[in-house]
Amino acid sequence: MDLFDKINKNMGGPIGQHQKWSHGYFSFPRLEGEIHPHMMFNGKEHLVWSLNNYLGLANHPEVREADAQAAADYGMAYPMGARMMSGNTKHHEELENNLAEFVGKDAAFLLNYGYQGMVSIIDALVDRNDVVVYDAESHACIVDGVRLHMGKRFVYQHNDIESCEKQLERATKLTEQTGGGILLITEGVFGMSGAQGKLKEIIALKEKYNFRLLIDDAHGFGTMGPTGAGTHEEQDCIEGVDVYFGTFAKSMAGIGAFVASDNEIINYLRYNMRSQTFAKALPMPMVLGLKKRFELLKTNPALREQLWVIAKALQNGLVEHGFDIGITNTMVTPVFLKGELNEATSLTMDLRENYSIFCSIVVYPVIPKGLIELRLIPTAMHTLADVERTLDAFSEVAEKLKAGYYKENKMAIA
């Protein structure tokens, strides 16, 4: 049985009949054995490269069954209360224990939302005497968390270890006066560029500086490393990461997140993260559905293998066709083109309307003026035929861009 046969077997059989459900302009296939990265947009089927569904678990038959059964057994509301009060169950604790073991930490704490969770982690870990040092291209949830910090914060140039060390020097001098500590924050996988954070190099700086390292591994959890445990596993530096944050929104195609660390830190966070202390616990259908997703993530390595088959085929094909994919060394695939905002919008509309390809567009101020980034998120559910179709379409729109076709928004819709 080859890899694709294993994928078919794991995903519940070959493509079959399905129904559609729709909301607004979008609709997705309802599952009857079918799983694919397509959606209906304005009544037309599109190939999608912007779904947070790395391992294809969103519509997995076992996941849908677990979600439905949990909703039938418990309803959507239970448990009725915050974790500290009446919202704790053995299932919440079992999921936490399993996650902690998987990512190589003593304990874990479930979070209702990833974005809100990261903001609250930063708020709980530091006070006005502490200093935060963080990467310049950190996700918005980190930036917002740092903005709420009442003490000093120093930003270092993206993935620049020399710049990072300079900011650690500044932070050290300041904390010698305040008596505080230093929290260094970076990402395992940067979602825009696809670059891995330089975790091992940062950890090596602990020989000279006293700080704790918090990483946001939203894109790395479930996708990176020999077992999918994360970017810290990929770089063989699990012990050097003091606080590990992972989300369920990417590889597990769910809602919520978790933070993992040693017992002391997690016990502290349980009683000091305001976003969790004063919020209702994750409902049972989500928790039981997440347990099933996590089980599949751990026991079906073929899903992760297929993700990388598609990612490598896509990235190698783009390079062979002359495209600039930057410095990505993960499955996140940016495509950089030269053009202005009006050209960017016309080009993406051309892809969407005339090639039926839906992908994310990134422009200034996220990236420099004069550049267009098309960000592609491969999944285990994409096929090599999807890759070829996309390479052909990208080659055509790139030629149109060079020829000035999009300068005056001249984009005829077929």
mmCIF file of C-alpha atoms in Angstrom:
data_model
loop_
_atom_site.group_PDB
_atom_site.id
_atom_site.type_symbol
_atom_site.label_atom_id
_atom_site.label_comp_id
_atom_site.label_asym_id
_atom_site.label_seq_id
_atom_site.Cartn_x
_atom_site.Cartn_y
_atom_site.Cartn_z
ATOM 1 C CA MET A 1 0.000 0.000 0.000
ATOM 2 C CA ASP A 2 1.599 3.309 -1.073
ATOM 3 C CA LEU A 3 1.241 6.663 0.682
ATOM 4 C CA PHE A 4 -1.771 7.804 -1.341
ATOM 5 C CA ASP A 5 -3.566 4.507 -0.710
ATOM 6 C CA LYS A 6 -2.928 4.986 3.012
ATOM 7 C CA ILE A 7 -4.329 8.503 2.813
ATOM 8 C CA ASN A 8 -7.471 7.229 1.086
ATOM 9 C CA LYS A 9 -7.874 4.483 3.678
ATOM 10 C CA ASN A 10 -7.335 6.869 6.603
ATOM 11 C CA MET A 11 -9.732 9.443 5.198
ATOM 12 C CA GLY A 12 -12.644 7.086 4.878
ATOM 13 C CA GLY A 13 -12.468 5.908 1.287
ATOM 14 C CA PRO A 14 -12.565 7.483 -2.156
ATOM 15 C CA ILE A 15 -14.460 10.608 -3.084
ATOM 16 C CA GLY A 16 -18.190 10.056 -3.012
ATOM 17 C CA GLN A 17 -21.460 11.916 -3.099
ATOM 18 C CA HIS A 18 -21.860 15.046 -1.029
ATOM 19 C CA GLN A 19 -24.254 17.836 -0.268
ATOM 20 C CA LYS A 20 -23.490 21.516 0.102
ATOM 21 C CA TRP A 21 -24.157 23.971 2.863
ATOM 22 C CA SER A 22 -23.682 27.656 2.362
ATOM 23 C CA HIS A 23 -23.344 30.836 4.339
ATOM 24 C CA GLY A 24 -23.155 34.163 2.572
ATOM 25 C CA TYR A 25 -20.969 33.869 -0.489
ATOM 26 C CA PHE A 26 -19.138 30.771 0.671
ATOM 27 C CA SER A 27 -20.065 27.122 0.811
ATOM 28 C CA PHE A 28 -18.120 23.986 1.619
ATOM 29 C CA PRO A 29 -18.745 20.299 0.913
ATOM 30 C CA ARG A 30 -20.633 18.313 3.524
ATOM 31 C CA LEU A 31 -18.910 15.051 4.088
ATOM 32 C CA GLU A 32 -20.011 11.711 2.720
ATOM 33 C CA GLY A 33 -16.493 10.314 2.323
ATOM 34 C CA GLU A 34 -15.263 13.402 0.452
ATOM 35 C CA ILE A 35 -12.520 15.671 1.649
ATOM 36 C CA HIS A 36 -10.889 18.227 -0.622
ATOM 37 C CA PRO A 37 -9.590 21.815 -0.433
ATOM 38 C CA HIS A 38 -12.375 23.310 -2.555
ATOM 39 C CA MET A 39 -15.160 25.731 -1.747
ATOM 40 C CA MET A 40 -18.042 27.374 -3.550
ATOM 41 C CA PHE A 41 -17.657 31.133 -4.014
ATOM 42 C CA ASN A 42 -20.473 33.068 -5.667
ATOM 43 C CA GLY A 43 -21.820 29.793 -7.011
ATOM 44 C CA LYS A 44 -18.542 28.628 -8.561
ATOM 45 C CA GLU A 45 -16.182 25.980 -7.232
ATOM 46 C CA HIS A 46 -12.690 27.202 -6.339
ATOM 47 C CA LEU A 47 -9.417 25.551 -5.417
ATOM 48 C CA VAL A 48 -8.431 27.074 -2.069
ATOM 49 C CA TRP A 49 -4.912 27.713 -0.749
ATOM 50 C CA SER A 50 -5.885 29.655 2.366
ATOM 51 C CA LEU A 51 -7.508 27.112 4.682
ATOM 52 C CA ASN A 52 -6.226 26.507 8.229
ATOM 53 C CA ASN A 53 -6.471 22.753 7.852
ATOM 54 C CA TYR A 54 -2.923 21.430 7.465
ATOM 55 C CA LEU A 55 -3.710 17.764 8.111
ATOM 56 C CA GLY A 56 -7.187 17.718 6.590
ATOM 57 C CA LEU A 57 -8.889 16.999 9.908
ATOM 58 C CA ALA A 58 -11.678 19.561 9.499
ATOM 59 C CA ASN A 59 -13.956 17.135 7.680
ATOM 60 C CA HIS A 60 -12.400 13.842 8.697
ATOM 61 C CA PRO A 61 -15.162 11.221 9.173
ATOM 62 C CA GLU A 62 -14.007 10.286 12.679
ATOM 63 C CA VAL A 63 -13.774 13.938 13.690
ATOM 64 C CA ARG A 64 -17.257 14.727 12.451
ATOM 65 C CA GLU A 65 -18.610 11.668 14.237
ATOM 66 C CA ALA A 66 -16.893 12.669 17.491
ATOM 67 C CA ASP A 67 -18.152 16.267 17.208
ATOM 68 C CA ALA A 68 -21.711 15.139 16.524
ATOM 69 C CA GLN A 69 -21.750 12.505 19.261
ATOM 70 C CA ALA A 70 -20.384 14.936 21.851
ATOM 71 C CA ALA A 71 -23.011 17.527 20.904
ATOM 72 C CA ALA A 72 -25.726 14.877 21.200
ATOM 73 C CA ASP A 73 -24.439 13.681 24.570
ATOM 74 C CA TYR A 74 -23.721 17.014 26.210
ATOM 75 C CA GLY A 75 -25.243 19.803 24.134
ATOM 76 C CA MET A 76 -23.213 22.859 23.144
ATOM 77 C CA ALA A 77 -23.177 24.587 26.548
ATOM 78 C CA TYR A 78 -21.835 22.091 29.104
ATOM 79 C CA PRO A 79 -19.819 22.607 31.304
ATOM 80 C CA MET A 80 -21.495 25.713 32.638
ATOM 81 C CA GLY A 81 -18.718 27.678 34.295
ATOM 82 C CA ALA A 82 -15.078 28.698 34.312
ATOM 83 C CA ARG A 83 -12.467 25.991 34.880
ATOM 84 C CA MET A 84 -11.720 27.258 38.409
ATOM 85 C CA MET A 85 -15.375 27.021 39.419
ATOM 86 C CA SER A 86 -17.744 24.493 37.834
ATOM 87 C CA GLY A 87 -16.197 24.144 34.367
ATOM 88 C CA ASN A 88 -13.623 21.418 34.900
ATOM 89 C CA THR A 89 -13.988 17.834 33.630
ATOM 90 C CA LYS A 90 -11.774 14.787 33.337
ATOM 91 C CA HIS A 91 -11.782 15.253 29.562
ATOM 92 C CA HIS A 92 -10.266 18.734 29.846
ATOM 93 C CA GLU A 93 -7.555 17.331 32.099
ATOM 94 C CA GLU A 94 -6.894 14.276 29.922
ATOM 95 C CA LEU A 95 -6.420 16.464 26.851
ATOM 96 C CA GLU A 96 -4.043 18.722 28.783
ATOM 97 C CA ASN A 97 -1.972 15.774 30.033
ATOM 98 C CA ASN A 98 -1.745 14.254 26.560
ATOM 99 C CA LEU A 99 -0.711 17.546 24.975
ATOM 100 C CA ALA A 100 1.954 18.192 27.618
ATOM 101 C CA GLU A 101 3.513 14.773 27.090
ATOM 102 C CA PHE A 102 3.435 15.178 23.309
ATOM 103 C CA VAL A 103 5.300 18.511 23.267
ATOM 104 C CA GLY A 104 7.779 17.442 25.929
ATOM 105 C CA LYS A 105 6.595 19.481 28.917
ATOM 106 C CA ASP A 106 5.440 18.661 32.433
ATOM 107 C CA ALA A 107 1.973 20.182 32.186
ATOM 108 C CA ALA A 108 -0.398 22.049 29.879
ATOM 109 C CA PHE A 109 -3.372 24.373 30.239
ATOM 110 C CA LEU A 110 -6.253 24.604 27.741
ATOM 111 C CA LEU A 111 -7.101 28.049 26.396
ATOM 112 C CA ASN A 112 -10.432 29.099 24.909
ATOM 113 C CA TYR A 113 -8.839 31.014 22.018
ATOM 114 C CA GLY A 114 -5.359 31.284 20.584
ATOM 115 C CA TYR A 115 -5.184 35.038 20.034
ATOM 116 C CA GLN A 116 -6.742 35.915 23.362
ATOM 117 C CA GLY A 117 -4.678 33.216 25.051
ATOM 118 C CA MET A 118 -1.313 34.602 23.933
ATOM 119 C CA VAL A 119 -2.266 38.124 24.999
ATOM 120 C CA SER A 120 -3.221 36.767 28.420
ATOM 121 C CA ILE A 121 -0.091 34.611 28.788
ATOM 122 C CA ILE A 122 2.129 37.669 28.336
ATOM 123 C CA ASP A 123 -0.008 39.688 30.734
ATOM 124 C CA ALA A 124 0.285 36.974 33.403
ATOM 125 C CA LEU A 125 4.006 36.254 33.042
ATOM 126 C CA VAL A 126 5.419 39.787 33.308
ATOM 127 C CA ASP A 127 4.905 42.855 35.475
ATOM 128 C CA ARG A 128 6.181 46.448 35.332
ATOM 129 C CA ASN A 129 9.656 45.443 36.552
ATOM 130 C CA ASP A 130 10.139 42.865 33.787
ATOM 131 C CA VAL A 131 11.344 43.423 30.228
ATOM 132 C CA VAL A 132 9.969 41.768 27.094
ATOM 133 C CA VAL A 133 12.263 41.161 24.107
ATOM 134 C CA TYR A 134 10.480 40.033 20.937
ATOM 135 C CA ASP A 135 10.932 39.462 17.208
ATOM 136 C CA ALA A 136 9.937 42.323 14.912
ATOM 137 C CA GLU A 137 7.712 40.070 12.794
ATOM 138 C CA SER A 138 5.833 38.499 15.682
ATOM 139 C CA HIS A 139 2.152 37.707 15.167
ATOM 140 C CA ALA A 140 -0.421 40.347 16.074
ATOM 141 C CA CYS A 141 -1.431 38.442 19.226
ATOM 142 C CA ILE A 142 2.130 38.798 20.544
ATOM 143 C CA VAL A 143 2.301 42.450 19.555
ATOM 144 C CA ASP A 144 -0.999 43.185 21.303
ATOM 145 C CA GLY A 145 0.123 41.293 24.395
ATOM 146 C CA VAL A 146 3.363 43.257 24.497
ATOM 147 C CA ARG A 147 1.487 46.545 24.050
ATOM 148 C CA LEU A 148 -0.431 45.823 27.258
ATOM 149 C CA HIS A 149 2.804 45.213 29.167
ATOM 150 C CA MET A 150 3.336 47.952 31.749
ATOM 151 C CA GLY A 151 7.123 47.605 31.706
ATOM 152 C CA LYS A 152 9.756 48.068 29.007
ATOM 153 C CA ARG A 153 9.780 46.176 25.733
ATOM 154 C CA PHE A 154 12.576 45.870 23.170
ATOM 155 C CA VAL A 155 12.117 44.556 19.642
ATOM 156 C CA TYR A 156 14.886 42.898 17.639
ATOM 157 C CA GLN A 157 15.215 42.625 13.875
ATOM 158 C CA HIS A 158 13.491 39.570 12.436
ATOM 159 C CA ASN A 159 15.435 36.349 13.072
ATOM 160 C CA ASP A 160 18.608 38.433 13.592
ATOM 161 C CA ILE A 161 20.569 36.883 16.461
ATOM 162 C CA GLU A 162 23.028 39.781 16.658
ATOM 163 C CA SER A 163 20.137 42.225 17.014
ATOM 164 C CA CYS A 164 18.494 39.890 19.533
ATOM 165 C CA GLU A 165 21.644 39.855 21.660
ATOM 166 C CA LYS A 166 21.855 43.650 21.626
ATOM 167 C CA GLN A 167 18.312 43.878 22.963
ATOM 168 C CA LEU A 168 19.107 41.274 25.612
ATOM 169 C CA GLU A 169 22.047 43.429 26.696
ATOM 170 C CA ARG A 170 19.740 46.439 27.050
ATOM 171 C CA ALA A 171 17.159 44.362 28.891
ATOM 172 C CA THR A 172 19.773 42.943 31.266
ATOM 173 C CA LYS A 173 21.038 46.402 32.246
ATOM 174 C CA LEU A 174 17.490 47.524 32.938
ATOM 175 C CA THR A 175 16.476 44.491 34.982
ATOM 176 C CA GLU A 176 19.619 44.873 37.092
ATOM 177 C CA GLN A 177 18.047 48.148 38.218
ATOM 178 C CA THR A 178 14.422 46.986 38.532
ATOM 179 C CA GLY A 179 15.056 43.516 39.901
ATOM 180 C CA GLY A 180 12.799 42.059 37.235
ATOM 181 C CA GLY A 181 13.255 39.316 34.688
ATOM 182 C CA ILE A 182 13.424 39.005 30.913
ATOM 183 C CA LEU A 183 10.856 37.223 28.730
ATOM 184 C CA LEU A 184 11.988 36.590 25.145
ATOM 185 C CA ILE A 185 9.201 35.850 22.665
ATOM 186 C CA THR A 186 9.484 34.468 19.147
ATOM 187 C CA GLU A 187 7.623 32.128 16.826
ATOM 188 C CA GLY A 188 8.352 28.560 15.846
ATOM 189 C CA VAL A 189 7.102 29.171 12.297
ATOM 190 C CA PHE A 190 6.455 32.697 11.052
ATOM 191 C CA GLY A 191 3.127 32.633 9.247
ATOM 192 C CA MET A 192 3.914 35.241 6.588
ATOM 193 C CA SER A 193 7.415 34.228 5.490
ATOM 194 C CA GLY A 194 7.346 30.532 6.390
ATOM 195 C CA ALA A 195 10.735 30.893 8.096
ATOM 196 C CA GLN A 196 11.452 28.976 11.274
ATOM 197 C CA GLY A 197 12.396 30.994 14.326
ATOM 198 C CA LYS A 198 16.063 30.536 15.244
ATOM 199 C CA LEU A 199 15.272 28.709 18.439
ATOM 200 C CA LYS A 200 18.583 26.933 18.953
ATOM 201 C CA GLU A 201 20.594 30.113 18.431
ATOM 202 C CA ILE A 202 18.354 32.004 20.853
ATOM 203 C CA ILE A 203 18.603 29.248 23.441
ATOM 204 C CA ALA A 204 22.408 29.353 23.122
ATOM 205 C CA LEU A 205 22.260 32.967 24.347
ATOM 206 C CA LYS A 206 21.112 31.645 27.737
ATOM 207 C CA GLU A 207 24.789 30.930 28.428
ATOM 208 C CA LYS A 208 25.340 34.703 28.607
ATOM 209 C CA TYR A 209 21.933 36.115 29.550
ATOM 210 C CA ASN A 210 19.275 35.193 32.080
ATOM 211 C CA PHE A 211 15.881 35.006 30.337
ATOM 212 C CA ARG A 212 12.947 32.713 29.730
ATOM 213 C CA LEU A 213 11.845 31.789 26.207
ATOM 214 C CA LEU A 214 8.203 31.739 25.106
ATOM 215 C CA ILE A 215 7.450 30.520 21.585
ATOM 216 C CA ASP A 216 4.253 30.785 19.598
ATOM 217 C CA ASP A 217 4.206 27.599 17.531
ATOM 218 C CA ALA A 218 0.772 27.983 15.972
ATOM 219 C CA HIS A 219 1.954 26.776 12.555
ATOM 220 C CA GLY A 220 4.562 24.325 13.880
ATOM 221 C CA PHE A 221 2.411 22.248 16.216
ATOM 222 C CA GLY A 222 1.308 19.103 14.382
ATOM 223 C CA THR A 223 3.395 19.821 11.292
ATOM 224 C CA MET A 224 7.039 20.191 12.335
ATOM 225 C CA GLY A 225 9.379 17.615 13.816
ATOM 226 C CA PRO A 226 9.676 13.820 13.422
ATOM 227 C CA THR A 227 6.434 13.240 15.345
ATOM 228 C CA GLY A 228 4.753 16.592 14.660
ATOM 229 C CA ALA A 229 5.390 17.809 18.210
ATOM 230 C CA GLY A 230 6.523 21.187 16.926
ATOM 231 C CA THR A 231 9.378 23.367 15.753
ATOM 232 C CA HIS A 232 11.282 22.820 19.002
ATOM 233 C CA GLU A 233 11.268 19.108 18.166
ATOM 234 C CA GLU A 234 12.322 19.869 14.579
ATOM 235 C CA GLN A 235 15.326 21.818 15.894
ATOM 236 C CA ASP A 236 16.028 19.333 18.721
ATOM 237 C CA CYS A 237 15.788 21.944 21.466
ATOM 238 C CA ILE A 238 12.676 20.969 23.424
ATOM 239 C CA GLU A 239 14.238 21.540 26.832
ATOM 240 C CA GLY A 240 15.446 25.039 25.966
ATOM 241 C CA VAL A 241 11.918 26.321 25.329
ATOM 242 C CA ASP A 242 10.515 27.411 28.698
ATOM 243 C CA VAL A 243 6.922 28.113 27.651
ATOM 244 C CA TYR A 244 5.370 26.492 24.579
ATOM 245 C CA PHE A 245 2.178 27.832 22.987
ATOM 246 C CA GLY A 246 0.233 25.876 20.372
ATOM 247 C CA THR A 247 -3.116 26.518 18.738
ATOM 248 C CA PHE A 248 -5.812 24.090 17.658
ATOM 249 C CA ALA A 249 -6.781 26.316 14.717
ATOM 250 C CA LYS A 250 -4.136 25.119 12.238
ATOM 251 C CA SER A 251 -3.130 21.455 12.221
ATOM 252 C CA MET A 252 -6.135 20.371 14.338
ATOM 253 C CA ALA A 253 -8.677 22.508 12.436
ATOM 254 C CA GLY A 254 -10.475 23.378 15.663
ATOM 255 C CA ILE A 255 -10.944 26.214 18.131
ATOM 256 C CA GLY A 256 -8.809 26.986 21.151
ATOM 257 C CA ALA A 257 -5.171 26.625 22.142
ATOM 258 C CA PHE A 258 -2.883 25.422 24.909
ATOM 259 C CA VAL A 259 0.195 26.515 26.786
ATOM 260 C CA ALA A 260 2.725 23.988 28.103
ATOM 261 C CA SER A 261 5.623 24.369 30.517
ATOM 262 C CA ASP A 262 6.862 23.029 33.847
ATOM 263 C CA ASN A 263 4.381 22.368 36.631
ATOM 264 C CA GLU A 264 5.160 25.556 38.530
ATOM 265 C CA ILE A 265 4.548 27.880 35.586
ATOM 266 C CA ILE A 266 1.375 26.099 34.462
ATOM 267 C CA ASN A 267 -0.072 26.105 37.980
ATOM 268 C CA TYR A 268 0.664 29.824 38.146
ATOM 269 C CA LEU A 269 -1.024 30.444 34.782
ATOM 270 C CA ARG A 270 -4.123 28.456 35.772
ATOM 271 C CA TYR A 271 -4.868 30.991 38.496
ATOM 272 C CA ASN A 272 -3.501 34.166 36.912
ATOM 273 C CA MET A 273 -4.599 34.183 33.263
ATOM 274 C CA ARG A 274 -7.532 36.568 33.394
ATOM 275 C CA SER A 275 -8.856 35.479 29.988
ATOM 276 C CA GLN A 276 -9.381 31.985 31.440
ATOM 277 C CA THR A 277 -10.171 32.744 35.083
ATOM 278 C CA PHE A 278 -13.117 34.921 34.105
ATOM 279 C CA ALA A 279 -14.298 32.958 31.059
ATOM 280 C CA LYS A 280 -16.414 29.867 30.507
ATOM 281 C CA ALA A 281 -14.512 26.620 29.919
ATOM 282 C CA LEU A 282 -14.273 25.107 26.448
ATOM 283 C CA PRO A 283 -17.579 23.270 25.787
ATOM 284 C CA MET A 284 -17.588 19.482 25.759
ATOM 285 C CA PRO A 285 -18.169 19.039 21.998
ATOM 286 C CA MET A 286 -15.017 21.063 21.361
ATOM 287 C CA VAL A 287 -12.962 19.200 23.973
ATOM 288 C CA LEU A 288 -14.053 15.733 22.845
ATOM 289 C CA GLY A 289 -13.654 16.741 19.203
ATOM 290 C CA LEU A 290 -10.149 18.006 19.977
ATOM 291 C CA LYS A 291 -9.298 14.714 21.681
ATOM 292 C CA LYS A 292 -10.228 12.866 18.493
ATOM 293 C CA ARG A 293 -8.283 15.328 16.333
ATOM 294 C CA PHE A 294 -5.233 14.931 18.558
ATOM 295 C CA GLU A 295 -5.517 11.143 18.431
ATOM 296 C CA LEU A 296 -5.521 11.253 14.620
ATOM 297 C CA LEU A 297 -2.626 13.717 14.567
ATOM 298 C CA LYS A 298 -0.530 11.341 16.669
ATOM 299 C CA THR A 299 -1.512 8.022 15.087
ATOM 300 C CA ASN A 300 -1.713 8.963 11.395
ATOM 301 C CA PRO A 301 1.759 10.157 10.338
ATOM 302 C CA ALA A 302 0.674 9.629 6.721
ATOM 303 C CA LEU A 303 -1.331 12.852 6.990
ATOM 304 C CA ARG A 304 1.763 14.864 7.878
ATOM 305 C CA GLU A 305 3.792 13.030 5.236
ATOM 306 C CA GLN A 306 1.222 13.944 2.597
ATOM 307 C CA LEU A 307 1.255 17.572 3.711
ATOM 308 C CA TRP A 308 4.989 17.658 3.044
ATOM 309 C CA VAL A 309 4.645 15.867 -0.298
ATOM 310 C CA ILE A 310 2.322 18.646 -1.443
ATOM 311 C CA ALA A 311 4.352 21.459 0.146
ATOM 312 C CA LYS A 312 7.600 20.330 -1.465
ATOM 313 C CA ALA A 313 5.969 19.767 -4.846
ATOM 314 C CA LEU A 314 4.419 23.217 -4.703
ATOM 315 C CA GLN A 315 7.576 24.999 -3.587
ATOM 316 C CA ASN A 316 9.912 23.151 -5.950
ATOM 317 C CA GLY A 317 7.507 23.770 -8.821
ATOM 318 C CA LEU A 318 7.278 27.488 -8.066
ATOM 319 C CA VAL A 319 11.073 27.819 -8.004
ATOM 320 C CA GLU A 320 11.382 25.869 -11.260
ATOM 321 C CA HIS A 321 8.874 28.273 -12.822
ATOM 322 C CA GLY A 322 11.022 31.237 -11.777
ATOM 323 C CA PHE A 323 9.027 32.441 -8.754
ATOM 324 C CA ASP A 324 10.534 33.979 -5.633
ATOM 325 C CA ILE A 325 9.329 32.087 -2.546
ATOM 326 C CA GLY A 326 11.582 33.923 -0.127
ATOM 327 C CA ILE A 327 13.288 32.088 2.725
ATOM 328 C CA THR A 328 10.593 29.622 3.702
ATOM 329 C CA ASN A 329 11.841 26.375 5.222
ATOM 330 C CA THR A 330 8.388 25.172 6.272
ATOM 331 C CA MET A 331 5.134 24.319 4.522
ATOM 332 C CA VAL A 332 3.994 27.978 4.499
ATOM 333 C CA THR A 333 4.560 29.114 0.920
ATOM 334 C CA PRO A 334 4.863 32.818 0.051
ATOM 335 C CA VAL A 335 5.096 33.922 -3.584
ATOM 336 C CA PHE A 336 6.618 37.384 -4.086
ATOM 337 C CA LEU A 337 5.843 39.479 -7.160
ATOM 338 C CA LYS A 338 6.667 43.079 -8.062
ATOM 339 C CA GLY A 339 3.631 45.320 -8.341
ATOM 340 C CA GLU A 340 1.463 47.992 -6.772
ATOM 341 C CA LEU A 341 -1.722 47.699 -4.745
ATOM 342 C CA ASN A 342 -4.102 48.117 -7.681
ATOM 343 C CA GLU A 343 -2.218 45.442 -9.617
ATOM 344 C CA ALA A 344 -2.317 43.126 -6.606
ATOM 345 C CA THR A 345 -6.077 43.362 -6.254
ATOM 346 C CA SER A 346 -6.669 42.869 -9.981
ATOM 347 C CA LEU A 347 -4.302 39.914 -10.125
ATOM 348 C CA THR A 348 -5.961 38.117 -7.225
ATOM 349 C CA MET A 349 -9.393 38.792 -8.691
ATOM 350 C CA ASP A 350 -8.185 37.351 -11.995
ATOM 351 C CA LEU A 351 -6.987 34.230 -10.184
ATOM 352 C CA ARG A 352 -10.282 33.946 -8.362
ATOM 353 C CA GLU A 353 -12.722 34.706 -11.165
ATOM 354 C CA ASN A 354 -10.986 33.334 -14.256
ATOM 355 C CA TYR A 355 -8.801 30.551 -12.841
ATOM 356 C CA SER A 356 -11.009 29.572 -9.860
ATOM 357 C CA ILE A 357 -8.049 29.721 -7.483
ATOM 358 C CA PHE A 358 -8.516 31.350 -4.081
ATOM 359 C CA CYS A 359 -5.440 32.442 -2.094
ATOM 360 C CA SER A 360 -4.459 35.119 0.402
ATOM 361 C CA ILE A 361 -2.922 38.406 -0.691
ATOM 362 C CA VAL A 362 -0.458 40.426 1.413
ATOM 363 C CA VAL A 363 0.543 44.004 0.545
ATOM 364 C CA TYR A 364 2.029 47.114 2.176
ATOM 365 C CA PRO A 365 2.346 47.858 5.108
ATOM 366 C CA VAL A 366 2.783 44.175 6.000
ATOM 367 C CA ILE A 367 5.456 43.914 3.292
ATOM 368 C CA PRO A 368 7.441 46.719 1.565
ATOM 369 C CA LYS A 369 5.836 48.939 -1.057
ATOM 370 C CA GLY A 370 6.129 47.651 -4.588
ATOM 371 C CA LEU A 371 5.780 44.011 -3.570
ATOM 372 C CA ILE A 372 2.855 41.612 -3.740
ATOM 373 C CA GLU A 373 2.792 38.436 -1.681
ATOM 374 C CA LEU A 374 0.451 35.587 -2.499
ATOM 375 C CA ARG A 375 0.491 33.240 0.492
ATOM 376 C CA LEU A 376 -0.318 29.594 -0.135
ATOM 377 C CA ILE A 377 -1.124 27.150 2.666
ATOM 378 C CA PRO A 378 -0.743 23.563 1.428
ATOM 379 C CA THR A 379 -2.644 20.786 3.176
ATOM 380 C CA ALA A 380 -2.725 17.011 3.182
ATOM 381 C CA MET A 381 -5.934 17.232 1.160
ATOM 382 C CA HIS A 382 -4.376 18.993 -1.819
ATOM 383 C CA THR A 383 -3.291 16.826 -4.736
ATOM 384 C CA LEU A 384 -0.413 16.972 -7.186
ATOM 385 C CA ALA A 385 -3.002 17.862 -9.832
ATOM 386 C CA ASP A 386 -3.954 20.890 -7.693
ATOM 387 C CA VAL A 387 -0.289 21.873 -7.634
ATOM 388 C CA GLU A 388 0.073 21.622 -11.426
ATOM 389 C CA ARG A 389 -3.108 23.606 -11.981
ATOM 390 C CA THR A 390 -1.840 26.325 -9.667
ATOM 391 C CA LEU A 391 1.613 26.496 -11.266
ATOM 392 C CA ASP A 392 0.035 26.938 -14.712
ATOM 393 C CA ALA A 393 -2.286 29.682 -13.459
ATOM 394 C CA PHE A 394 0.469 31.522 -11.587
ATOM 395 C CA SER A 395 2.706 31.448 -14.654
ATOM 396 C CA GLU A 396 -0.025 33.054 -16.752
ATOM 397 C CA VAL A 397 -0.919 35.814 -14.289
ATOM 398 C CA ALA A 398 2.787 36.560 -13.710
ATOM 399 C CA GLU A 399 3.209 37.173 -17.436
ATOM 400 C CA LYS A 400 0.155 39.443 -17.423
ATOM 401 C CA LEU A 401 1.626 41.363 -14.499
ATOM 402 C CA LYS A 402 4.947 41.883 -16.293
ATOM 403 C CA ALA A 403 3.091 43.035 -19.415
ATOM 404 C CA GLY A 404 1.206 45.709 -17.448
ATOM 405 C CA TYR A 405 -2.162 44.031 -17.869
ATOM 406 C CA TYR A 406 -3.277 44.853 -14.335
ATOM 407 C CA LYS A 407 -2.040 48.455 -14.114
ATOM 408 C CA GLU A 408 -5.396 49.990 -15.015
ATOM 409 C CA ASN A 409 -7.514 47.260 -13.409
ATOM 410 C CA LYS A 410 -8.249 45.855 -16.852
ATOM 411 C CA MET A 411 -9.465 42.470 -15.712
ATOM 412 C CA ALA A 412 -12.218 40.936 -17.752
ATOM 413 C CA ILE A 413 -14.239 38.352 -15.879
ATOM 414 C CA ALA A 414 -14.955 35.311 -18.010
#
